[in-house]
Amino acid sequence: MSTKTLTWLLIVGGFALQAISYFFFGAPIGKPTGVQFSQPRVPFVGAFFILGVGMVFTAALVYEIRGGREDRGD
Amino acid sequence: MAQYIEQLPYEIGRPARTWRSRAGVLGAFVAVGLVAYILELTEGMGTTGLRNIGPMGGATWGLYITFVIYFVGTSFAGISVAALVRLFNIKALEPITRTAELLTVVTLMLAAMAIAADLGNPVRGILNLLIYARPQSPFFGTFTLVISGYLFASSVYLYLEMRRDAAICAGTPSKYQKLYRWLAAGYSDTPAERRRHRKAGLWLAVAIAPLLVTAHSTLGFVFGLQVGRPGWHSALQAPAFVILAGVSGVGLLAVMAWLFRNSLHERRLGDDVFGWLRNILGALLLIYLYFWVVDLVTALYQGDRAELTVTRAVLVGPYAWIYWASAACLIIPMLIIIVQKAKRSTAVAPLVVAGAMVQFAAIGKRFLIVVPSQTYGTLLPYGAGSYIPSWSEFAIAVGLIALGALMIGAYARVFPIIPLEDPRGSED
Amino acid sequence: MTRYAMAIDLDRCMGCRACMEACKVENGTPKGSFWMYVFRLEEGTYPSSKLSFLPRPCMHCDNAPCVKVCPVGARYKREDGLVATDWARCIGCRYCEVACPYGVNNFNWSDPAEADYLDWNEAELPGDGESVIPPWRNPDLDEDSRPENRPIAGGGHSAGVIEKCTFCVQRLEKGLQPACVTNCPVDAFAFGDLDDPDSEVSRKLADKPSFRLLEEAGTEPRVYYVGDKHPEAEVHQVEAVEAKV
């Protein structure tokens, strides 16, 4: 996989993971009328969201370091 | 390697007696803070001056939360200055960018530690936030965006900006050579590599900017969305947070630039750098003072009874000394800068004094946001409460600041804190 | 589904605070922590002052700000209307405490075993040995509560967590009423299912006009007051009470 592809995958995937975690994994947002508003729909929602943020910024590392190696041909 | 330096710059790797004694003093403060924290862990948070709101007549959020907001606020300026340089190509500020980025990373770590100090169950806190974090709670943003996301993003930015200098320093035999080589991660100063770095840096700055605003705004939302605390429920909270963050951060940068200029004798930290910092600090101060006046007028013109109780406590009551001292620590720096601009003075010392004063204003103002709305802000007729931080709270706060200074100082002893000059002039 | 609510008759309340005592014994709350609290209010100054009393349990709001702000979902709203705190999940951030407009939350600042009224580990209890009441902790407090099977009952479990009134969930499970309701010497409390028109609380609310505290905050509390009006802004407590420990 070229560095460019991997970079874009990380950025898009990272934002997607953030959005999905926030709106679908986490507890629903709204007037709390029952237990479901205080329970995540998928556990480790916090970890997933942070992973998403991490992915977006890891893209920069990949782009520079892996990309630099690609440019040099090693 | 494009550049070869005979010995490492800024006394890196060479023994420095003054650093050792300074580090010793800072380390002592850190140790006292650590003892205080261990006491808090073993005996419970009753070692603080915090107590329950209501029949107990206390404040449940106090000095720790004040410093959490202060540290996160100060982190704002670091990455903003760095982003400004990248996005608007302000070459004059380049020498201070690494200090700014390091300040961001360090203060965010301090904020995380201050939060941990404030949690009744810190280890469970980290685990449960990872598993159960609720998006509806403003703390979701604080945990995921501010402490995790923003910290990681700033660390990446800082690191990528370090690679070139690491590669240069790796060219010289020294005790840190292996470290530099590892940090450089194969960086070679070719035009292609420079282009790649410029692109990555630009996009990072663009990506961090909205993250920054979101992160600081969620911190404002922690307070601004609460109807239960008079004095907090306001649309101004989030923007005021951001602006005061900029004020304290840029002010601290001015102080740090002056300290590094004196200890490293770096002529590139000259009038240019301080001129820009002066302008930015002046502009932010002006905006913040506007917010302050708007807030005051709104509160005094027609506040509801509960809000007036808080306002009275803050303006003329037990918190008045903090309020007016903080106001002075913002107005005097504003006047200093205005006078300097009017006289076209480039003197650095007044700016540094201004930069130091706004720190006290920032801490004072954060305290005034957090505490009076609890001790004087109960909607039911409990009566006034009181809160005086205990010695252990002060010890932990001071210990954290000392830790920050220690981390920055230690960094500057191992890695050039001022980006090394490019013999070719500017980058392509 | 049951819809628990409480109605407090202010015409009857005489400020004896037996409910505060009963709550403390039933729920094992540590020193300085009062889940049920009774305001003793005075309007005006002596000799032309007027006294009033206002019991204040947790409101178990339908739009509870404490539930909304809890970062880990330790504070949650049950189907039957109770707002409960899972003390095993609570991380002690105290956001619910600052968010509550009513001030009902209590954080355990120290180990509850050390903040108790008697040293339960003491072999010899103080006093003449004849009239001292032996220490007692309600065994129901250590059970997980149905239907979610989460530890929400009782107080004084551990340091560093938040606790508050639970409408005595451990008693509700047994078909009893909350301790404050049962122990009031003048029957000022009515408690039950709002959806049941024959329940005490429904009948009490049908008889007299009622109000709720701080309705303008939008919290939709489940505790109603009859027999008087919302405390005026000019009231103050008769004595400054700072149960600081």
XYZ file of C-alpha atoms in Angstrom:
747
model
C 0.000 0.000 0.000
C 1.457 3.366 -0.905
C 2.020 5.941 1.771
C -0.564 8.214 0.206
C -3.267 5.546 0.422
C -2.406 4.640 3.976
C -2.421 8.302 4.978
C -5.865 8.922 3.517
C -7.191 5.697 5.026
C -6.008 6.753 8.455
C -7.512 10.227 8.173
C -10.875 9.139 6.797
C -11.003 6.061 8.988
C -10.057 8.090 12.033
C -12.829 10.645 11.549
C -15.300 7.889 10.716
C -14.385 6.018 13.888
C -14.842 9.200 15.932
C -18.265 9.883 14.441
C -19.406 6.276 14.763
C -18.162 6.044 18.331
C -19.822 9.268 19.379
C -23.197 8.734 17.729
C -23.563 4.955 17.685
C -21.293 3.347 20.254
C -21.841 5.775 23.060
C -24.915 6.108 25.226
C -27.766 7.797 23.344
C -28.086 11.531 23.828
C -31.387 12.939 25.045
C -33.600 13.430 28.081
C -32.657 10.509 30.336
C -35.788 8.415 30.798
C -34.159 5.044 31.402
C -30.966 3.105 32.021
C -30.074 3.054 28.317
C -29.106 6.731 28.423
C -26.338 5.876 30.863
C -24.968 2.753 29.205
C -22.749 2.628 26.120
C -24.250 0.668 23.260
C -20.814 -0.749 22.534
C -18.318 -0.997 25.410
C -14.968 0.798 25.187
C -16.571 3.697 23.330
C -14.037 6.044 24.945
C -11.151 3.930 23.715
C -12.587 3.792 20.199
C -13.051 7.537 20.030
C -9.508 8.202 21.229
C -8.251 5.619 18.723
C -10.038 7.570 16.004
C -8.388 10.813 17.053
C -5.051 8.994 17.249
C -5.479 7.587 13.750
C -6.020 11.026 12.251
C -2.789 12.345 13.684
C -0.805 9.168 13.127
C -1.471 9.851 9.452
C 0.957 12.757 9.710
C 3.636 10.469 11.133
C 3.036 7.923 8.391
C 3.115 10.575 5.699
C 6.424 11.995 6.842
C 8.369 9.000 8.076
C 7.134 6.207 5.840
C 6.800 8.641 2.965
C 10.340 9.821 3.462
C 11.563 6.230 3.294
C 9.522 5.662 0.140
C 11.056 8.749 -1.477
C 14.536 7.568 -0.627
C 13.718 4.117 -1.957
C 14.661 2.240 1.223
C 23.692 15.479 6.094
C 23.321 19.030 4.836
C 24.695 20.606 7.923
C 27.521 19.688 10.255
C 27.932 21.252 13.639
C 31.108 20.923 15.640
C 29.526 20.740 19.021
C 25.986 20.562 20.238
C 24.373 23.991 20.607
C 23.086 25.609 23.755
C 25.437 23.791 26.122
C 23.632 20.498 25.490
C 25.518 17.540 26.832
C 27.930 19.732 28.736
C 27.677 19.940 32.521
C 25.839 22.925 33.972
C 25.988 23.610 37.657
C 23.212 26.235 37.609
C 20.851 23.764 35.979
C 21.583 21.152 38.610
C 20.850 23.474 41.498
C 17.694 24.772 39.811
C 16.558 21.251 39.066
C 17.190 20.384 42.693
C 14.919 23.158 43.941
C 12.194 22.267 41.454
C 12.575 18.623 42.377
C 12.046 19.471 46.028
C 8.712 21.133 45.213
C 7.712 18.141 43.119
C 8.586 15.817 45.995
C 6.440 17.767 48.466
C 3.570 17.668 45.981
C 4.007 13.940 45.610
C 3.912 13.432 49.373
C 0.713 15.488 49.529
C -0.828 13.377 46.785
C 0.120 10.091 48.436
C -1.510 11.414 51.602
C -4.637 12.187 49.613
C -4.684 8.716 48.080
C -4.300 6.946 51.400
C -6.493 9.135 53.615
C -9.060 10.182 51.074
C -9.825 13.570 49.617
C -10.681 14.897 53.062
C -7.074 16.115 53.158
C -8.246 18.909 50.880
C -10.324 21.872 51.968
C -13.097 20.706 49.652
C -16.415 19.677 51.142
C -19.960 19.036 49.963
C -22.240 21.726 48.629
C -25.462 22.067 50.593
C -25.791 21.271 54.294
C -22.002 20.937 54.587
C -21.508 24.438 53.244
C -18.447 23.749 51.159
C -17.217 23.772 47.611
C -16.658 20.440 45.931
C -14.547 21.755 43.068
C -11.706 24.039 44.024
C -8.014 24.531 43.478
C -7.453 21.379 41.421
C -10.156 22.208 38.894
C -8.893 25.803 38.826
C -5.502 24.524 37.763
C -6.940 22.028 35.296
C -8.567 24.916 33.451
C -5.476 27.069 33.825
C -3.166 24.391 32.416
C -5.460 23.519 29.532
C -5.865 27.217 28.868
C -2.138 27.821 28.770
C -1.708 24.913 26.352
C -3.810 26.820 23.857
C -1.188 29.411 23.073
C 1.574 26.946 22.401
C 0.053 25.227 19.487
C -1.663 28.395 18.249
C 1.627 30.225 17.870
C 3.062 27.243 16.054
C 0.000 27.058 13.816
C 0.133 30.819 13.168
C 3.712 30.521 11.989
C 2.776 27.737 9.603
C -0.508 29.044 8.288
C 0.402 32.721 7.986
C 4.115 32.220 7.404
C 5.187 34.479 10.260
C 8.905 33.766 10.030
C 9.764 36.126 12.877
C 8.180 33.767 15.403
C 10.019 30.676 14.197
C 12.630 30.667 16.954
C 9.914 30.382 19.615
C 7.825 27.665 17.944
C 9.442 24.700 19.645
C 9.148 26.351 23.062
C 5.479 26.993 22.291
C 4.804 23.412 21.182
C 6.645 22.014 24.184
C 4.627 24.300 26.463
C 1.435 22.854 25.000
C 2.492 19.262 25.488
C 3.793 19.830 29.020
C 0.801 21.849 30.270
C -1.617 19.263 28.895
C 0.212 16.575 30.836
C -0.021 18.761 33.935
C -3.752 19.212 33.314
C -4.203 15.439 33.112
C -2.374 15.048 36.416
C -4.443 17.775 38.033
C -7.618 15.975 36.950
C -6.280 12.737 38.409
C -5.596 14.564 41.665
C -9.225 15.687 41.730
C -10.797 12.279 41.142
C -11.994 10.241 44.092
C -11.006 7.086 42.202
C -8.329 7.990 39.647
C -7.410 4.519 38.382
C -11.045 3.527 38.079
C -11.538 6.901 36.429
C -9.229 6.150 33.519
C -10.578 2.610 33.043
C -14.238 3.556 33.279
C -13.844 6.539 30.986
C -12.341 4.274 28.347
C -15.165 1.748 28.691
C -18.233 3.821 29.544
C -17.608 7.414 28.461
C -20.939 9.106 27.789
C -21.057 11.494 24.816
C -23.723 13.626 26.481
C -21.424 14.591 29.330
C -19.169 17.587 28.686
C -16.413 15.541 30.331
C -16.443 13.272 27.277
C -14.857 16.072 25.294
C -12.449 16.907 28.106
C -11.234 13.324 28.336
C -11.142 12.355 24.664
C -10.428 15.605 22.870
C -8.542 17.732 25.355
C -6.458 15.309 27.349
C -6.063 12.478 24.837
C -6.598 13.887 21.361
C -5.099 17.317 21.714
C -2.131 15.977 23.709
C -1.390 13.329 21.092
C -1.826 15.753 18.213
C 0.486 18.311 19.794
C 3.065 15.638 20.580
C 3.030 14.510 16.958
C 3.433 18.093 15.802
C 6.279 18.727 18.241
C 8.034 15.525 17.224
C 7.779 16.083 13.489
C 9.194 19.568 13.983
C 12.115 18.043 15.874
C 13.292 15.588 13.216
C 15.441 17.957 11.230
C 17.322 19.272 14.239
C 17.659 15.705 15.520
C 19.282 14.732 12.241
C 21.657 17.692 12.455
C 22.630 16.930 16.031
C 23.057 13.253 15.182
C 25.888 14.233 12.882
C 28.055 15.182 15.849
C 29.463 12.523 18.158
C 27.917 13.004 21.597
C 26.356 11.052 24.395
C 22.911 11.663 22.910
C 23.838 10.624 19.392
C 21.833 7.400 19.479
C 18.791 9.279 20.775
C 19.063 11.858 18.004
C 19.370 9.181 15.349
C 16.290 7.441 16.624
C 14.347 10.686 16.764
C 15.449 11.668 13.288
C 13.978 8.412 11.947
C 15.899 8.631 8.740
C 15.355 12.311 8.038
C 17.559 13.530 5.220
C 17.464 17.177 4.337
C 16.518 16.709 0.686
C 14.108 19.117 -1.063
C 11.593 16.271 -1.380
C 11.748 15.588 2.347
C 11.441 19.271 3.159
C 8.398 19.547 0.910
C 6.832 16.545 2.593
C 7.495 18.037 6.000
C 6.073 21.410 5.057
C 2.938 19.789 3.712
C 2.485 17.575 6.754
C 3.125 20.495 9.079
C 0.616 22.671 7.268
C -2.114 20.057 7.354
C -1.395 19.258 10.982
C -1.745 22.922 11.888
C -5.024 23.061 9.957
C -6.294 19.905 11.694
C -5.259 20.969 15.168
C -6.941 24.378 14.951
C -10.580 23.123 15.007
C -9.614 20.458 17.544
C -8.256 23.234 19.699
C -11.412 25.344 19.520
C -13.641 22.327 20.134
C -11.507 21.146 23.021
C -11.496 24.509 24.772
C -15.155 25.048 24.108
C -16.120 21.731 25.683
C -14.194 22.847 28.717
C -16.299 25.991 28.763
C -19.404 23.847 28.338
C -18.542 21.924 31.508
C -19.606 25.086 33.288
C -21.771 26.974 30.830
C -24.436 24.301 30.455
C -25.310 24.000 34.160
C -28.560 25.636 35.256
C -27.958 24.554 38.814
C -25.089 26.930 39.466
C -25.837 30.640 39.258
C -23.038 32.461 37.536
C -22.156 29.511 35.313
C -25.059 29.276 32.943
C -23.923 31.616 30.215
C -23.233 31.539 26.525
C -20.074 33.547 27.186
C -18.305 30.768 29.069
C -16.926 28.901 26.080
C -15.572 31.919 24.121
C -14.239 33.616 27.269
C -12.369 30.423 28.135
C -10.676 30.406 24.750
C -9.603 34.034 24.899
C -8.269 33.945 28.471
C -6.449 30.766 27.500
C -4.703 32.671 24.757
C -3.850 35.518 27.127
C -2.224 33.291 29.737
C -0.469 31.141 27.152
C 1.057 33.967 25.150
C 2.035 35.728 28.355
C 3.815 32.640 29.605
C 5.553 32.282 26.249
C 6.914 35.812 26.593
C 8.319 34.918 30.010
C 9.848 31.696 28.693
C 11.335 33.412 25.659
C 13.018 35.918 27.961
C 14.336 33.134 30.238
C 15.773 31.187 27.303
C 17.209 34.310 25.740
C 19.112 35.062 28.910
C 20.323 31.539 29.612
C 21.168 30.581 26.040
C 22.305 34.014 24.798
C 20.314 33.403 21.648
C 20.224 36.593 19.623
C 17.452 35.205 17.385
C 15.088 35.646 20.345
C 15.153 39.342 19.594
C 12.838 42.282 19.295
C 11.020 40.625 16.394
C 9.842 37.738 18.487
C 8.873 39.890 21.440
C 7.210 42.403 19.140
C 4.885 39.756 17.788
C 4.170 38.354 21.246
C 3.419 41.869 22.440
C 0.938 42.450 19.619
C -0.814 39.122 20.073
C -1.005 39.501 23.853
C -2.292 43.058 23.482
C -5.006 42.046 21.040
C -6.155 39.107 23.182
C -6.147 41.249 26.330
C -8.329 43.812 24.596
C -10.812 41.168 23.534
C -10.865 39.566 26.973
C -11.384 42.860 28.748
C -14.329 43.447 26.428
C -15.804 40.084 27.453
C -15.198 40.986 31.092
C -17.026 44.290 30.801
C -19.951 42.700 28.953
C -20.189 40.022 31.633
C -20.098 42.597 34.437
C -22.683 44.889 32.871
C -25.012 41.967 32.187
C -24.697 40.692 35.753
C -25.215 44.087 37.374
C -27.964 45.459 35.127
C -30.602 42.862 35.828
C -29.380 39.637 37.260
C -31.668 37.201 38.981
C -31.388 37.033 42.729
C -29.182 33.975 42.836
C -26.749 35.389 40.296
C -26.650 38.709 42.137
C -25.685 36.875 45.331
C -22.717 35.358 43.557
C -21.833 38.642 41.872
C -21.955 40.465 45.203
C -19.737 37.854 46.858
C -17.240 38.246 44.039
C -17.247 42.031 43.681
C -17.491 43.218 47.284
C -17.678 40.064 49.390
C -15.081 37.524 50.503
C -13.753 37.002 46.986
C -13.364 40.684 46.171
C -9.617 40.702 46.768
C -9.135 37.961 44.160
C -11.436 39.744 41.719
C -9.774 43.136 41.901
C -6.262 41.725 42.013
C -7.020 39.715 38.871
C -8.528 42.783 37.212
C -5.368 44.733 38.020
C -3.248 41.888 36.664
C -5.051 42.267 33.363
C -5.472 46.038 33.188
C -1.890 46.881 34.137
C -0.432 44.545 31.477
C -2.884 46.107 28.998
C -1.624 49.562 29.928
C 1.990 48.435 29.742
C 1.457 47.220 26.207
C -0.501 50.309 25.156
C 2.215 52.593 26.509
C 4.893 50.507 24.818
C 3.090 50.640 21.483
C 2.486 54.384 21.824
C 6.139 55.054 22.561
C 7.206 52.460 19.949
C 9.280 50.919 22.710
C 10.786 47.511 22.096
C 11.919 46.982 25.675
C 11.463 43.367 26.669
C 11.330 43.657 30.462
C 7.893 45.389 30.655
C 6.421 42.753 28.346
C 7.811 39.982 30.517
C 6.316 41.620 33.617
C 2.991 41.804 31.775
C 3.300 38.160 30.769
C 3.945 37.113 34.345
C 1.098 39.222 35.762
C -1.532 37.747 33.448
C -0.740 34.305 34.851
C -2.012 35.427 38.244
C -5.048 36.973 36.604
C -5.762 33.735 34.778
C -5.471 31.617 37.916
C -7.543 34.107 39.910
C -10.236 34.326 37.257
C -10.455 30.538 36.954
C -10.830 30.298 40.719
C -13.608 32.896 40.605
C -15.466 30.892 37.999
C -15.193 27.636 39.924
C -15.715 28.441 43.598
C -18.134 31.344 44.340
C -20.938 29.725 42.337
C -20.762 26.844 44.791
C -20.298 28.598 48.133
C -22.634 31.499 47.353
C -24.581 29.949 44.532
C -27.013 27.502 46.085
C -30.518 27.966 44.687
C -32.055 26.553 47.858
C -31.624 28.599 51.073
C -28.645 26.721 52.565
C -26.772 29.878 53.441
C -23.259 30.868 52.446
C -20.481 28.306 52.446
C -16.742 28.623 52.568
C -13.707 27.047 51.002
C -10.053 27.472 51.823
C -7.611 25.172 50.038
C -5.549 23.023 52.372
C -1.744 22.902 52.369
C -1.845 19.673 50.376
C -3.852 21.293 47.580
C -1.340 24.115 47.358
C 1.518 21.611 47.509
C 0.118 19.611 44.615
C -0.563 22.721 42.528
C 2.916 24.118 43.123
C 4.413 20.675 42.620
C 2.733 20.416 39.225
C 4.049 23.808 38.135
C 7.535 22.816 39.310
C 7.213 19.548 37.406
C 6.352 21.467 34.274
C 9.350 23.734 34.663
C 11.523 20.682 35.318
C 10.279 18.906 32.198
C 10.871 21.942 29.987
C 14.283 22.579 31.500
C 15.290 18.941 31.131
C 14.176 18.974 27.500
C 16.310 22.033 26.803
C 19.302 20.239 28.323
C 18.955 17.359 25.874
C 17.561 18.909 22.714
C 17.895 22.363 21.168
C 14.909 24.343 22.422
C 15.395 26.926 19.699
C 15.143 25.425 16.198
C 18.576 25.404 14.609
C 19.167 27.927 11.882
C 18.956 26.856 8.279
C 22.196 27.870 6.503
C 20.235 28.201 3.295
C 18.029 30.889 4.878
C 14.349 30.059 4.525
C 12.869 26.739 3.508
C 11.623 26.344 -0.013
C -44.496 0.649 34.857
C -44.369 2.114 38.349
C -43.808 5.829 38.528
C -42.528 6.576 42.016
C -43.104 10.020 43.455
C -43.306 11.662 46.840
C -45.630 14.302 48.235
C -44.641 16.230 51.351
C -47.318 18.007 53.378
C -45.778 21.234 54.639
C -48.823 21.929 56.778
C -47.879 18.898 58.852
C -44.072 19.105 58.922
C -42.877 20.474 62.266
C -39.140 20.342 61.615
C -38.383 17.552 64.103
C -35.947 15.981 61.626
C -36.874 12.430 62.574
C -36.770 11.718 58.856
C -33.116 12.775 58.730
C -32.310 10.362 61.573
C -34.309 7.518 60.078
C -32.601 7.989 56.725
C -29.190 7.960 58.343
C -29.857 4.751 60.294
C -31.486 2.983 57.353
C -28.814 3.930 54.851
C -25.677 4.010 56.994
C -24.481 7.423 55.833
C -21.203 8.703 57.260
C -20.679 11.754 59.453
C -21.861 15.039 57.992
C -23.658 13.304 55.140
C -27.413 13.839 55.202
C -29.349 12.405 52.311
C -32.610 13.693 53.691
C -32.287 17.263 54.847
C -34.866 19.489 56.519
C -34.549 23.222 56.171
C -35.602 25.215 59.206
C -36.445 28.528 57.592
C -37.218 31.933 58.969
C -38.794 34.813 57.107
C -38.271 38.267 58.571
C -36.579 38.921 61.904
C -37.648 38.285 65.447
C -40.147 39.281 66.891
C -42.049 39.412 63.609
C -40.592 36.330 62.010
C -42.369 33.374 60.510
C -40.972 29.875 60.705
C -41.349 27.171 58.129
C -39.845 23.754 57.565
C -38.928 22.149 54.278
C -37.829 18.519 54.014
C -35.636 18.010 50.990
C -34.834 14.513 49.782
C -33.372 13.881 46.356
C -35.900 15.034 43.774
C -35.312 12.056 41.445
C -35.847 14.416 38.544
C -37.270 13.274 35.220
C -34.837 15.594 33.441
C -31.994 15.128 35.862
C -28.921 17.269 35.192
C -26.846 14.883 37.307
C -27.648 11.963 34.996
C -26.797 14.021 31.934
C -23.366 15.070 33.138
C -22.121 11.812 34.630
C -19.163 10.910 32.409
C -19.361 7.154 33.021
C -23.061 6.512 33.532
C -22.715 5.699 37.216
C -25.640 8.034 37.893
C -28.626 6.760 35.940
C -32.386 7.029 35.716
C -34.373 3.878 36.296
C -37.618 2.999 34.530
C -39.490 3.327 37.803
C -38.252 6.907 38.118
C -35.528 6.515 40.725
C -32.240 8.255 40.005
C -29.609 5.818 41.236
C -25.853 5.874 41.747
C -23.788 2.805 40.957
C -21.057 3.324 43.537
C -18.894 0.624 41.948
C -18.720 2.600 38.702
C -18.472 6.082 40.209
C -15.066 7.671 39.625
C -15.571 10.473 42.106
C -15.417 13.419 39.709
C -18.300 15.124 41.579
C -19.751 16.620 38.428
C -23.212 15.455 39.521
C -22.699 17.339 42.759
C -21.975 20.657 41.048
C -24.703 20.112 38.494
C -27.497 19.440 40.992
C -29.522 22.597 41.658
C -30.833 21.107 44.923
C -27.529 20.171 46.573
C -28.518 16.596 47.397
C -25.255 14.854 46.623
C -22.733 13.721 49.207
C -19.191 12.779 48.382
C -17.290 10.473 50.750
C -14.268 12.606 51.558
C -12.744 9.941 53.742
C -13.051 6.255 54.419
C -16.639 5.865 55.695
C -15.487 3.373 58.295
C -13.479 6.186 59.838
C -16.237 8.749 59.375
C -18.795 6.796 61.297
C -20.417 7.788 64.531
C -19.083 4.847 66.484
C -15.936 2.842 66.007
C -17.462 -0.443 64.983
C -14.239 -2.288 65.487
C -13.974 -1.192 69.091
C -14.250 -4.111 71.473
C -15.475 -1.956 74.341
C -18.064 0.614 73.363
C -18.201 3.965 75.174
C -20.768 4.415 77.881
C -21.885 2.227 80.756
C -22.419 -0.801 78.510
C -26.101 -0.889 79.493
C -27.628 1.975 77.590
C -25.363 2.301 74.593
C -27.056 1.355 71.367
C -24.864 -1.238 69.648
C -23.640 -0.311 66.187
C -25.831 -1.624 63.441
C -25.436 -1.557 59.722
C -28.344 -2.447 57.527
C -27.423 -5.754 55.819
C -29.663 -4.943 52.847
C -27.232 -2.269 51.743
C -24.674 -4.713 50.436
C -26.985 -6.402 47.984
C -27.118 -5.416 44.332
C -30.478 -3.907 43.506
C -32.886 -5.354 41.005
C -33.669 -5.135 38.120
C -30.311 -3.906 36.844
C -28.349 -5.855 39.476
C -26.142 -2.910 40.258
C -24.892 -1.768 43.661
C -26.961 1.336 44.298
C -28.384 0.896 47.771
C -27.171 2.549 50.911
C -24.241 4.750 51.763
C -20.871 4.554 53.426
C -19.521 1.905 51.065
C -16.203 3.414 50.068
C -14.215 6.611 49.992
C -14.081 8.647 46.824
C -17.596 8.029 45.537
C -20.809 10.045 45.531
C -24.001 9.000 47.302
C -27.462 10.388 47.637
C -31.039 9.571 48.549
C -32.274 6.459 46.752
C -35.910 6.574 47.944
C -34.648 3.629 50.038
C -34.519 1.290 47.051
C -33.666 -1.645 49.323
C -36.944 -1.088 51.189
C -38.965 -0.626 47.991
C -37.759 -4.042 46.865
C -39.309 -5.522 49.988
C -42.575 -3.682 49.465
C -41.850 -1.174 52.222
C -41.848 2.589 51.988
C -38.767 4.812 52.368
C -37.525 5.202 55.945
C -38.353 8.914 56.100
C -41.956 8.220 55.057
C -42.456 5.422 57.571
C -40.845 7.209 60.486
C -42.462 10.635 60.259
C -44.406 11.132 63.522
C -46.991 13.362 61.833
C -47.354 11.496 58.528
C -46.120 14.434 56.488
C -44.937 12.155 53.674
C -46.944 10.356 51.038
C -45.079 8.026 48.705
C -46.114 5.689 45.943
C -46.932 5.149 42.322
C -48.215 8.200 40.483
C -49.733 5.926 37.861
C -51.925 4.335 40.513
C -54.807 6.725 41.292
C -55.359 4.998 44.650
C -51.805 5.376 45.923
C -51.206 7.706 48.838
C -49.216 10.135 46.759
C -51.845 10.320 44.007
C -54.591 10.936 46.541
C -52.547 13.595 48.340
C -51.857 15.414 45.076
C -55.480 15.153 43.974
C -56.669 16.778 47.202
C -54.534 19.892 47.460
C -52.644 22.213 45.102
C -48.976 21.389 44.914
C -45.705 22.856 43.803
C -42.232 21.511 43.123
C -38.925 23.105 44.014
C -37.053 25.104 41.366
C -39.410 24.143 38.563
C -37.987 26.900 36.389
C -34.705 24.973 36.239
C -36.480 22.459 34.010
C -35.454 19.449 36.068
C -38.997 17.981 36.398
C -38.645 16.772 40.000
C -40.683 13.865 41.355
C -41.068 15.359 44.829
C -44.187 17.474 45.269
C -45.040 19.784 48.117
C -48.542 20.522 49.346
C -49.893 22.803 52.025
C -47.736 25.862 51.515
C -46.077 27.793 48.745
C -42.582 27.710 47.278
C -40.134 29.246 49.766
C -39.688 32.930 49.097
C -36.314 34.240 48.137
C -36.037 36.156 51.433
C -36.018 33.090 53.665
C -32.895 32.023 55.451
C -32.028 29.169 57.731
C -32.691 29.719 61.413
C -29.189 28.633 62.301
C -26.172 28.401 60.052
C -25.657 24.725 59.549
C -22.270 23.620 58.365
C -21.903 19.952 59.009
C -18.253 20.099 58.024
C -16.228 17.086 58.976
